[in-house]
């Protein structure tokens, strides 16, 4: 009904429908652009107001890559306790969608490990994101030291989905050593992979953060593999030239200080 009303006010059709898909008309595109500009202006106004009020109020819009869901929400708890007037919106989404949001400047900060190579960004490493090899606790390699990459390649391997930063880092390492993995299946979720490992479908390499809540709970074990952990970092990213709000700037500083300690303490519990 609102769209109908809007079309009436504009006096021109805003979209065409072809089958189940909707395409914006030129008028629709222009309206979308204008609305974005208006929202941007309103956001800036909100930012000026909250900056004037100090940190008592404001909004923090975060978009984080799927694997970052294991530590970002944990950091938000103490931050919100400290600044109870701040509203948080947290989008947890895949690589492609994060890039789209980043290029459209829809959020204050983005958290990811695999940096985009075709966008103009400012980024800062906020903490480590090591990748480890996980196997079922009763796996024959469980107690071996310094297992070779060739030996790992002989095991059925469960891989993250195309587009995942974890997948890219694992593939890069094995390609660098000219070793091909025996990929039994691709799965689009860290949790599904952990269940598949426990179920005996194979081994995998995932971020150590994926163990943050339960640790090594008797069903999974970390294998001691040469070249692992793969050293990676979590980056806080935003479009180059963007002026961060006081709230976003404060959260970034918090991630680099107290936030870092919180994340490190949850990771050491998984050793
Ligand atoms: P993911 O990892 O895409 O595998 O969830 C995060 C990243 O590398 O950016």
Short mmCIF file of N, CA and C in Angstrom, two decimals, residues 50-228:
data_model
loop_
_atom_site.label_atom_id
_atom_site.label_comp_id
_atom_site.label_asym_id
_atom_site.label_seq_id
_atom_site.Cartn_x
_atom_site.Cartn_y
_atom_site.Cartn_z
N UNK A 50 24.68 13.43 18.22
CA UNK A 50 25.23 12.56 19.27
C UNK A 50 26.64 12.99 19.66
N UNK A 51 27.37 13.55 18.69
CA UNK A 51 28.69 14.06 19.04
C UNK A 51 28.55 15.23 20.02
N UNK A 52 27.50 16.07 19.78
CA UNK A 52 27.28 17.20 20.69
C UNK A 52 26.91 16.71 22.09
N UNK A 53 26.18 15.58 22.10
CA UNK A 53 25.74 15.06 23.41
C UNK A 53 26.81 14.18 24.05
N UNK A 54 27.96 14.02 23.38
CA UNK A 54 28.99 13.11 23.88
C UNK A 54 28.54 11.71 23.55
N UNK A 55 28.91 10.75 24.38
CA UNK A 55 28.61 9.35 24.04
C UNK A 55 27.37 8.83 24.74
N UNK A 56 26.54 9.78 25.21
CA UNK A 56 25.37 9.30 25.97
C UNK A 56 24.38 8.60 25.05
N UNK A 57 24.35 9.04 23.79
CA UNK A 57 23.38 8.47 22.87
C UNK A 57 24.01 8.27 21.50
N UNK A 58 23.36 7.48 20.70
CA UNK A 58 23.87 7.32 19.34
C UNK A 58 23.60 5.92 18.83
N UNK A 59 24.04 5.68 17.61
CA UNK A 59 23.77 4.38 17.00
C UNK A 59 25.06 3.85 16.40
N UNK A 60 25.26 2.56 16.54
CA UNK A 60 26.44 1.93 15.96
C UNK A 60 25.95 0.84 15.02
N UNK A 61 26.27 1.00 13.74
CA UNK A 61 25.83 0.00 12.76
C UNK A 61 27.04 -0.81 12.32
N UNK A 62 27.00 -2.09 12.69
CA UNK A 62 28.12 -2.98 12.35
C UNK A 62 27.67 -4.02 11.36
N UNK A 63 28.53 -4.36 10.42
CA UNK A 63 28.26 -5.51 9.54
C UNK A 63 29.48 -6.40 9.63
N UNK A 64 29.29 -7.65 10.01
CA UNK A 64 30.43 -8.55 10.21
C UNK A 64 30.26 -9.82 9.39
N UNK A 65 31.38 -10.36 8.96
CA UNK A 65 31.38 -11.60 8.19
C UNK A 65 30.99 -12.76 9.11
N UNK A 66 30.37 -13.80 8.53
CA UNK A 66 29.82 -14.92 9.32
C UNK A 66 30.71 -15.37 10.49
N UNK A 67 32.01 -15.61 10.22
CA UNK A 67 32.85 -16.18 11.28
C UNK A 67 33.10 -15.20 12.43
N UNK A 68 32.95 -13.91 12.17
CA UNK A 68 33.17 -12.91 13.22
C UNK A 68 32.04 -12.94 14.26
N UNK A 69 30.97 -13.69 13.95
CA UNK A 69 29.87 -13.76 14.93
C UNK A 69 30.31 -14.45 16.22
N UNK A 70 31.47 -15.15 16.16
CA UNK A 70 31.94 -15.83 17.37
C UNK A 70 32.59 -14.88 18.37
N UNK A 71 32.97 -13.68 17.94
CA UNK A 71 33.57 -12.81 18.95
C UNK A 71 32.96 -11.42 19.03
N UNK A 72 32.40 -10.91 17.92
CA UNK A 72 31.89 -9.53 17.98
C UNK A 72 30.75 -9.37 19.00
N UNK A 73 29.74 -10.28 19.01
CA UNK A 73 28.68 -10.09 20.00
C UNK A 73 29.22 -10.10 21.43
N UNK A 74 30.29 -10.87 21.68
CA UNK A 74 30.88 -10.91 23.02
C UNK A 74 31.48 -9.58 23.42
N UNK A 75 32.00 -8.87 22.43
CA UNK A 75 32.60 -7.57 22.73
C UNK A 75 31.53 -6.52 22.98
N UNK A 76 30.37 -6.74 22.35
CA UNK A 76 29.32 -5.73 22.45
C UNK A 76 28.74 -5.65 23.86
N UNK A 77 28.70 -6.79 24.57
CA UNK A 77 28.12 -6.81 25.92
C UNK A 77 28.75 -5.75 26.82
N UNK A 78 30.05 -5.88 27.10
CA UNK A 78 30.70 -4.89 27.99
C UNK A 78 30.64 -3.47 27.42
N UNK A 79 30.70 -3.34 26.09
CA UNK A 79 30.65 -2.00 25.48
C UNK A 79 29.30 -1.35 25.77
N UNK A 80 28.22 -2.13 25.60
CA UNK A 80 26.88 -1.57 25.83
C UNK A 80 26.66 -1.26 27.30
N UNK A 81 27.27 -2.09 28.17
CA UNK A 81 27.13 -1.80 29.61
C UNK A 81 27.78 -0.46 29.93
N UNK A 82 28.87 -0.21 29.26
CA UNK A 82 29.61 1.03 29.49
C UNK A 82 28.89 2.23 28.91
N UNK A 83 28.26 2.02 27.75
CA UNK A 83 27.55 3.12 27.07
C UNK A 83 26.09 2.71 26.83
N UNK A 84 25.27 2.69 27.89
CA UNK A 84 23.92 2.13 27.75
C UNK A 84 23.02 2.90 26.78
N UNK A 85 23.37 4.13 26.44
CA UNK A 85 22.51 4.92 25.54
C UNK A 85 22.73 4.60 24.07
N UNK A 86 23.69 3.74 23.77
CA UNK A 86 24.01 3.48 22.37
C UNK A 86 23.21 2.29 21.84
N UNK A 87 22.54 2.50 20.73
CA UNK A 87 21.80 1.40 20.08
C UNK A 87 22.72 0.74 19.08
N UNK A 88 22.64 -0.59 19.03
CA UNK A 88 23.53 -1.31 18.12
C UNK A 88 22.71 -2.03 17.07
N UNK A 89 23.15 -1.95 15.83
CA UNK A 89 22.56 -2.87 14.84
C UNK A 89 23.72 -3.70 14.30
N UNK A 90 23.54 -5.01 14.33
CA UNK A 90 24.62 -5.92 13.92
C UNK A 90 24.13 -6.83 12.80
N UNK A 91 24.73 -6.71 11.64
CA UNK A 91 24.40 -7.59 10.51
C UNK A 91 25.48 -8.65 10.44
N UNK A 92 25.07 -9.91 10.46
CA UNK A 92 26.05 -11.00 10.29
C UNK A 92 25.77 -11.61 8.92
N UNK A 93 26.73 -11.50 8.02
CA UNK A 93 26.38 -11.88 6.66
C UNK A 93 27.60 -12.41 5.88
N UNK A 94 27.38 -12.87 4.65
CA UNK A 94 28.48 -13.48 3.89
C UNK A 94 29.33 -12.42 3.17
N UNK A 95 30.40 -12.90 2.59
CA UNK A 95 31.40 -12.01 2.00
C UNK A 95 30.82 -11.08 0.93
N UNK A 96 30.04 -11.69 0.03
CA UNK A 96 29.50 -10.93 -1.09
C UNK A 96 28.60 -9.80 -0.59
N UNK A 97 27.76 -10.10 0.38
CA UNK A 97 26.81 -9.12 0.90
C UNK A 97 27.52 -8.02 1.68
N UNK A 98 28.57 -8.41 2.41
CA UNK A 98 29.37 -7.42 3.14
C UNK A 98 29.96 -6.43 2.15
N UNK A 99 30.50 -6.96 1.03
CA UNK A 99 31.12 -6.07 0.04
C UNK A 99 30.09 -5.12 -0.55
N UNK A 100 28.89 -5.63 -0.76
CA UNK A 100 27.84 -4.79 -1.32
C UNK A 100 27.50 -3.66 -0.33
N UNK A 101 27.35 -4.05 0.96
CA UNK A 101 27.02 -3.04 1.98
C UNK A 101 28.14 -2.01 2.10
N UNK A 102 29.39 -2.50 2.02
CA UNK A 102 30.55 -1.62 2.13
C UNK A 102 30.58 -0.63 0.95
N UNK A 103 30.31 -1.14 -0.25
CA UNK A 103 30.38 -0.24 -1.41
C UNK A 103 29.22 0.75 -1.38
N UNK A 104 28.11 0.39 -0.70
CA UNK A 104 26.99 1.34 -0.62
C UNK A 104 27.04 2.18 0.65
N UNK A 105 28.09 1.99 1.46
CA UNK A 105 28.28 2.77 2.69
C UNK A 105 27.06 2.70 3.60
N UNK A 106 26.59 1.46 3.88
CA UNK A 106 25.37 1.32 4.67
C UNK A 106 25.63 1.20 6.18
N UNK A 107 26.87 0.97 6.58
CA UNK A 107 27.16 0.74 8.00
C UNK A 107 28.32 1.62 8.46
N UNK A 108 28.55 1.63 9.79
CA UNK A 108 29.67 2.43 10.30
C UNK A 108 30.99 1.68 10.14
N UNK A 109 30.97 0.39 10.52
CA UNK A 109 32.20 -0.40 10.48
C UNK A 109 31.90 -1.81 9.98
N UNK A 110 32.88 -2.40 9.32
CA UNK A 110 32.76 -3.77 8.81
C UNK A 110 33.89 -4.58 9.43
N UNK A 111 33.58 -5.82 9.80
CA UNK A 111 34.66 -6.66 10.35
C UNK A 111 34.79 -7.91 9.49
N UNK A 112 36.00 -8.12 8.98
CA UNK A 112 36.26 -9.25 8.08
C UNK A 112 37.74 -9.60 8.13
N UNK A 113 38.07 -10.77 7.59
CA UNK A 113 39.48 -11.17 7.55
C UNK A 113 40.04 -11.02 6.15
N UNK A 114 39.20 -11.34 5.17
CA UNK A 114 39.69 -11.26 3.79
C UNK A 114 39.32 -9.89 3.23
N UNK A 115 40.34 -9.05 3.06
CA UNK A 115 40.08 -7.67 2.62
C UNK A 115 39.71 -7.64 1.13
N UNK A 116 38.79 -6.75 0.76
CA UNK A 116 38.43 -6.66 -0.67
C UNK A 116 39.57 -6.03 -1.44
N UNK A 117 39.83 -6.51 -2.68
CA UNK A 117 40.94 -5.88 -3.39
C UNK A 117 40.49 -4.83 -4.40
N UNK A 118 39.16 -4.71 -4.57
CA UNK A 118 38.71 -3.74 -5.59
C UNK A 118 37.92 -2.57 -5.00
N UNK A 119 38.04 -2.36 -3.68
CA UNK A 119 37.33 -1.22 -3.07
C UNK A 119 38.34 -0.35 -2.33
N UNK A 120 38.09 0.96 -2.36
CA UNK A 120 38.98 1.89 -1.68
C UNK A 120 38.60 1.95 -0.20
N UNK A 121 39.45 1.36 0.65
CA UNK A 121 39.05 1.24 2.06
C UNK A 121 40.17 1.69 3.01
N UNK A 122 39.75 1.96 4.24
CA UNK A 122 40.70 2.14 5.33
C UNK A 122 40.50 0.93 6.24
N UNK A 123 41.59 0.33 6.71
CA UNK A 123 41.41 -0.84 7.58
C UNK A 123 42.46 -0.87 8.67
N UNK A 124 42.12 -1.59 9.72
CA UNK A 124 43.02 -1.70 10.85
C UNK A 124 42.88 -3.11 11.44
N UNK A 125 44.00 -3.78 11.70
CA UNK A 125 43.93 -5.11 12.29
C UNK A 125 43.48 -4.97 13.74
N UNK A 126 42.42 -5.68 14.13
CA UNK A 126 41.96 -5.55 15.51
C UNK A 126 42.33 -6.76 16.37
N UNK A 127 42.47 -7.92 15.74
CA UNK A 127 42.97 -9.07 16.49
C UNK A 127 43.27 -10.25 15.59
N UNK A 128 43.86 -11.30 16.21
CA UNK A 128 44.26 -12.46 15.40
C UNK A 128 43.07 -13.35 15.07
N UNK A 129 43.19 -14.04 13.96
CA UNK A 129 42.15 -14.99 13.55
C UNK A 129 42.82 -16.25 13.02
N UNK A 130 43.48 -17.03 13.92
CA UNK A 130 44.22 -18.19 13.43
C UNK A 130 43.31 -19.31 12.93
N UNK A 131 43.73 -19.97 11.86
CA UNK A 131 42.98 -21.13 11.36
C UNK A 131 43.68 -22.40 11.82
N UNK A 132 42.89 -23.32 12.34
CA UNK A 132 43.43 -24.57 12.89
C UNK A 132 42.80 -25.76 12.17
N UNK A 133 43.44 -26.91 12.30
CA UNK A 133 42.87 -28.12 11.68
C UNK A 133 42.10 -28.88 12.76
N UNK A 134 40.84 -29.16 12.46
CA UNK A 134 39.98 -29.85 13.43
C UNK A 134 39.65 -31.26 12.93
N UNK A 135 39.65 -32.20 13.87
CA UNK A 135 39.34 -33.59 13.53
C UNK A 135 38.49 -34.17 14.66
N UNK A 136 37.83 -35.32 14.43
CA UNK A 136 37.10 -35.95 15.54
C UNK A 136 38.11 -36.38 16.62
N UNK A 137 37.71 -36.34 17.88
CA UNK A 137 38.64 -36.60 18.99
C UNK A 137 39.33 -37.96 18.86
N UNK A 138 38.63 -38.94 18.26
CA UNK A 138 39.22 -40.29 18.19
C UNK A 138 40.00 -40.52 16.89
N UNK A 139 40.37 -39.45 16.21
CA UNK A 139 41.05 -39.59 14.91
C UNK A 139 42.46 -40.18 15.09
N UNK A 140 42.90 -41.07 14.18
CA UNK A 140 44.23 -41.68 14.33
C UNK A 140 45.37 -40.67 14.39
N UNK A 141 45.18 -39.46 13.82
CA UNK A 141 46.27 -38.47 13.84
C UNK A 141 46.24 -37.60 15.11
N UNK A 142 45.25 -37.86 15.98
CA UNK A 142 45.00 -36.95 17.11
C UNK A 142 46.23 -36.68 17.98
N UNK A 143 47.07 -37.69 18.20
CA UNK A 143 48.20 -37.44 19.11
C UNK A 143 49.54 -37.27 18.40
N UNK A 144 49.49 -37.18 17.08
CA UNK A 144 50.75 -37.04 16.35
C UNK A 144 51.22 -35.59 16.32
N UNK A 145 52.54 -35.43 16.22
CA UNK A 145 53.13 -34.08 16.22
C UNK A 145 53.55 -33.71 14.80
N UNK A 146 53.42 -32.45 14.47
CA UNK A 146 53.92 -31.91 13.21
C UNK A 146 53.52 -32.73 11.97
N UNK A 147 52.24 -32.99 11.86
CA UNK A 147 51.70 -33.79 10.74
C UNK A 147 51.95 -33.02 9.43
N UNK A 148 52.35 -33.72 8.39
CA UNK A 148 52.67 -33.02 7.13
C UNK A 148 51.39 -32.64 6.38
N UNK A 149 51.52 -31.64 5.50
CA UNK A 149 50.37 -31.24 4.69
C UNK A 149 49.94 -32.38 3.77
N UNK A 150 50.92 -33.16 3.28
CA UNK A 150 50.61 -34.31 2.40
C UNK A 150 49.72 -35.31 3.13
N UNK A 151 50.03 -35.52 4.41
CA UNK A 151 49.25 -36.49 5.21
C UNK A 151 47.82 -35.98 5.38
N UNK A 152 47.70 -34.65 5.59
CA UNK A 152 46.36 -34.04 5.74
C UNK A 152 45.57 -34.19 4.44
N UNK A 153 46.31 -34.04 3.31
CA UNK A 153 45.64 -34.12 2.00
C UNK A 153 45.11 -35.53 1.72
N UNK A 154 45.59 -36.52 2.46
CA UNK A 154 45.11 -37.89 2.24
C UNK A 154 43.78 -38.13 2.96
N UNK A 155 43.40 -37.21 3.84
CA UNK A 155 42.16 -37.36 4.61
C UNK A 155 40.99 -36.72 3.86
N UNK A 156 39.77 -37.27 3.98
CA UNK A 156 38.62 -36.55 3.41
C UNK A 156 38.48 -35.18 4.09
N UNK A 157 38.33 -34.14 3.29
CA UNK A 157 38.36 -32.78 3.83
C UNK A 157 37.00 -32.11 3.62
N UNK A 158 36.57 -31.36 4.62
CA UNK A 158 35.31 -30.61 4.50
C UNK A 158 35.68 -29.14 4.35
N UNK A 159 35.20 -28.52 3.27
CA UNK A 159 35.63 -27.17 2.92
C UNK A 159 34.48 -26.19 3.10
N UNK A 160 34.82 -24.95 3.52
CA UNK A 160 33.81 -23.88 3.53
C UNK A 160 33.40 -23.56 2.09
N UNK A 161 32.28 -22.86 1.94
CA UNK A 161 31.69 -22.59 0.62
C UNK A 161 32.53 -21.60 -0.20
N UNK A 162 32.39 -21.60 -1.54
CA UNK A 162 33.10 -20.61 -2.35
C UNK A 162 32.74 -19.20 -1.87
N UNK A 163 33.75 -18.32 -1.87
CA UNK A 163 33.50 -16.95 -1.40
C UNK A 163 33.95 -16.76 0.03
N UNK A 164 34.07 -17.85 0.80
CA UNK A 164 34.48 -17.72 2.20
C UNK A 164 35.98 -17.40 2.30
N UNK A 165 36.31 -16.52 3.23
CA UNK A 165 37.71 -16.15 3.44
C UNK A 165 38.51 -17.31 4.01
N UNK A 166 37.87 -18.11 4.87
CA UNK A 166 38.52 -19.28 5.45
C UNK A 166 38.94 -20.22 4.32
N UNK A 167 38.00 -20.48 3.41
CA UNK A 167 38.26 -21.37 2.28
C UNK A 167 39.46 -20.86 1.47
N UNK A 168 39.48 -19.56 1.21
CA UNK A 168 40.54 -19.00 0.38
C UNK A 168 41.90 -19.19 1.06
N UNK A 169 41.96 -18.95 2.38
CA UNK A 169 43.24 -19.07 3.09
C UNK A 169 43.73 -20.52 3.06
N UNK A 170 42.81 -21.48 3.23
CA UNK A 170 43.20 -22.90 3.23
C UNK A 170 43.67 -23.29 1.82
N UNK A 171 42.89 -22.90 0.82
CA UNK A 171 43.27 -23.23 -0.56
C UNK A 171 44.63 -22.62 -0.91
N UNK A 172 44.85 -21.36 -0.52
CA UNK A 172 46.12 -20.70 -0.83
C UNK A 172 47.30 -21.48 -0.25
N UNK A 173 47.16 -21.93 1.00
CA UNK A 173 48.27 -22.65 1.64
C UNK A 173 48.59 -23.94 0.89
N UNK A 174 47.55 -24.72 0.57
CA UNK A 174 47.80 -26.00 -0.09
C UNK A 174 48.29 -25.80 -1.53
N UNK A 175 47.74 -24.77 -2.19
CA UNK A 175 48.20 -24.49 -3.56
C UNK A 175 49.66 -24.07 -3.56
N UNK A 176 50.02 -23.25 -2.56
CA UNK A 176 51.40 -22.78 -2.46
C UNK A 176 52.37 -23.97 -2.37
N UNK A 177 51.92 -25.05 -1.72
CA UNK A 177 52.77 -26.23 -1.59
C UNK A 177 52.45 -27.29 -2.65
N UNK A 178 51.64 -26.90 -3.62
CA UNK A 178 51.29 -27.77 -4.75
C UNK A 178 50.72 -29.12 -4.28
N UNK A 179 49.85 -29.02 -3.30
CA UNK A 179 49.22 -30.24 -2.77
C UNK A 179 47.71 -30.09 -2.98
N UNK A 180 47.06 -31.14 -3.53
CA UNK A 180 45.60 -30.99 -3.65
C UNK A 180 44.87 -31.75 -2.55
N UNK A 181 43.91 -31.07 -1.98
CA UNK A 181 43.12 -31.66 -0.89
C UNK A 181 42.05 -32.58 -1.47
N UNK A 182 41.67 -33.56 -0.66
CA UNK A 182 40.59 -34.47 -1.09
C UNK A 182 39.28 -33.93 -0.51
N UNK A 183 38.69 -32.95 -1.21
CA UNK A 183 37.49 -32.31 -0.65
C UNK A 183 36.28 -33.22 -0.82
N UNK A 184 35.73 -33.63 0.30
CA UNK A 184 34.57 -34.52 0.22
C UNK A 184 33.29 -33.70 0.07
N UNK A 185 33.21 -32.56 0.78
CA UNK A 185 32.03 -31.71 0.59
C UNK A 185 32.30 -30.27 0.99
N UNK A 186 31.49 -29.38 0.42
CA UNK A 186 31.53 -27.96 0.77
C UNK A 186 30.36 -27.69 1.70
N UNK A 187 30.59 -26.96 2.76
CA UNK A 187 29.48 -26.59 3.64
C UNK A 187 29.54 -25.10 3.95
N UNK A 188 28.39 -24.45 3.92
CA UNK A 188 28.34 -22.99 4.07
C UNK A 188 28.25 -22.52 5.49
N UNK A 189 28.63 -23.34 6.47
CA UNK A 189 28.52 -22.88 7.85
C UNK A 189 29.56 -23.57 8.73
N UNK A 190 30.21 -22.78 9.58
CA UNK A 190 31.21 -23.35 10.50
C UNK A 190 30.57 -24.39 11.42
N UNK A 191 29.36 -24.08 11.89
CA UNK A 191 28.70 -25.00 12.83
C UNK A 191 28.39 -26.33 12.15
N UNK A 192 27.92 -26.27 10.89
CA UNK A 192 27.62 -27.50 10.16
C UNK A 192 28.90 -28.31 9.96
N UNK A 193 30.01 -27.61 9.72
CA UNK A 193 31.29 -28.32 9.52
C UNK A 193 31.70 -29.01 10.82
N UNK A 194 31.54 -28.32 11.94
CA UNK A 194 31.91 -28.94 13.22
C UNK A 194 31.09 -30.22 13.47
N UNK A 195 29.81 -30.13 13.15
CA UNK A 195 28.94 -31.31 13.33
C UNK A 195 29.39 -32.43 12.38
N UNK A 196 29.74 -32.05 11.14
CA UNK A 196 30.16 -33.06 10.16
C UNK A 196 31.46 -33.74 10.60
N UNK A 197 32.37 -32.95 11.20
CA UNK A 197 33.63 -33.55 11.69
C UNK A 197 33.31 -34.54 12.81
N UNK A 198 32.48 -34.08 13.75
CA UNK A 198 32.12 -34.95 14.87
C UNK A 198 31.43 -36.21 14.36
N UNK A 199 30.70 -36.06 13.26
CA UNK A 199 29.98 -37.21 12.69
C UNK A 199 30.87 -38.12 11.85
N UNK A 200 32.16 -37.78 11.73
CA UNK A 200 33.10 -38.67 11.05
C UNK A 200 33.16 -38.48 9.53
N UNK A 201 32.64 -37.33 9.03
CA UNK A 201 32.68 -37.13 7.57
C UNK A 201 34.04 -36.70 7.07
N UNK A 202 34.88 -36.19 7.95
CA UNK A 202 36.21 -35.76 7.52
C UNK A 202 36.81 -34.77 8.48
N UNK A 203 37.90 -34.13 8.04
CA UNK A 203 38.54 -33.10 8.86
C UNK A 203 38.39 -31.77 8.13
N UNK A 204 38.72 -30.68 8.83
CA UNK A 204 38.58 -29.38 8.19
C UNK A 204 39.53 -28.38 8.84
N UNK A 205 39.65 -27.20 8.23
CA UNK A 205 40.43 -26.13 8.86
C UNK A 205 39.49 -24.94 9.03
N UNK A 206 39.37 -24.50 10.27
CA UNK A 206 38.45 -23.40 10.59
C UNK A 206 39.15 -22.41 11.52
N UNK A 207 38.51 -21.27 11.69
CA UNK A 207 39.02 -20.29 12.64
C UNK A 207 38.95 -20.85 14.06
N UNK A 208 39.99 -20.55 14.86
CA UNK A 208 39.95 -21.02 16.24
C UNK A 208 38.76 -20.39 16.99
N UNK A 209 38.31 -19.24 16.51
CA UNK A 209 37.15 -18.58 17.15
C UNK A 209 35.90 -19.45 17.11
N UNK A 210 35.84 -20.40 16.15
CA UNK A 210 34.61 -21.22 16.05
C UNK A 210 34.46 -22.12 17.28
N UNK A 211 35.53 -22.22 18.08
CA UNK A 211 35.46 -23.06 19.28
C UNK A 211 35.20 -22.23 20.53
N UNK A 212 34.95 -20.92 20.33
CA UNK A 212 34.92 -19.99 21.47
C UNK A 212 33.97 -20.42 22.58
N UNK A 213 32.81 -20.94 22.22
CA UNK A 213 31.82 -21.20 23.27
C UNK A 213 32.06 -22.52 24.00
N UNK A 214 32.26 -23.59 23.23
CA UNK A 214 32.34 -24.90 23.87
C UNK A 214 33.76 -25.38 24.07
N UNK A 215 34.75 -24.76 23.41
CA UNK A 215 36.13 -25.23 23.50
C UNK A 215 36.23 -26.61 22.88
N UNK A 216 37.28 -27.32 23.27
CA UNK A 216 37.44 -28.70 22.81
C UNK A 216 36.65 -29.54 23.81
N UNK A 217 35.50 -30.02 23.36
CA UNK A 217 34.56 -30.59 24.33
C UNK A 217 34.51 -32.11 24.33
N UNK A 218 35.58 -32.72 23.86
CA UNK A 218 35.57 -34.19 23.88
C UNK A 218 35.18 -34.78 22.55
N UNK A 219 34.54 -34.00 21.68
CA UNK A 219 34.14 -34.55 20.37
C UNK A 219 35.10 -34.15 19.27
N UNK A 220 35.74 -32.99 19.44
CA UNK A 220 36.66 -32.50 18.41
C UNK A 220 38.05 -32.33 19.00
N UNK A 221 39.06 -32.41 18.13
CA UNK A 221 40.41 -32.13 18.61
C UNK A 221 41.14 -31.28 17.56
N UNK A 222 42.16 -30.52 18.04
CA UNK A 222 42.96 -29.72 17.12
C UNK A 222 44.18 -30.54 16.73
N UNK A 223 44.39 -30.75 15.43
CA UNK A 223 45.57 -31.52 14.99
C UNK A 223 46.79 -30.60 14.92
N UNK A 224 47.94 -31.20 15.24
CA UNK A 224 49.20 -30.45 15.19
C UNK A 224 49.78 -30.63 13.77
N UNK A 225 49.49 -29.67 12.90
CA UNK A 225 49.86 -29.80 11.49
C UNK A 225 50.91 -28.75 11.15
N UNK A 226 51.91 -29.13 10.33
CA UNK A 226 52.93 -28.14 9.91
C UNK A 226 52.23 -26.99 9.18
N UNK A 227 52.79 -25.79 9.29
CA UNK A 227 52.25 -24.56 8.65
C UNK A 227 50.96 -24.07 9.30
N UNK A 228 50.46 -24.79 10.29
CA UNK A 228 49.27 -24.33 11.01
C UNK A 228 49.67 -23.93 12.42
#
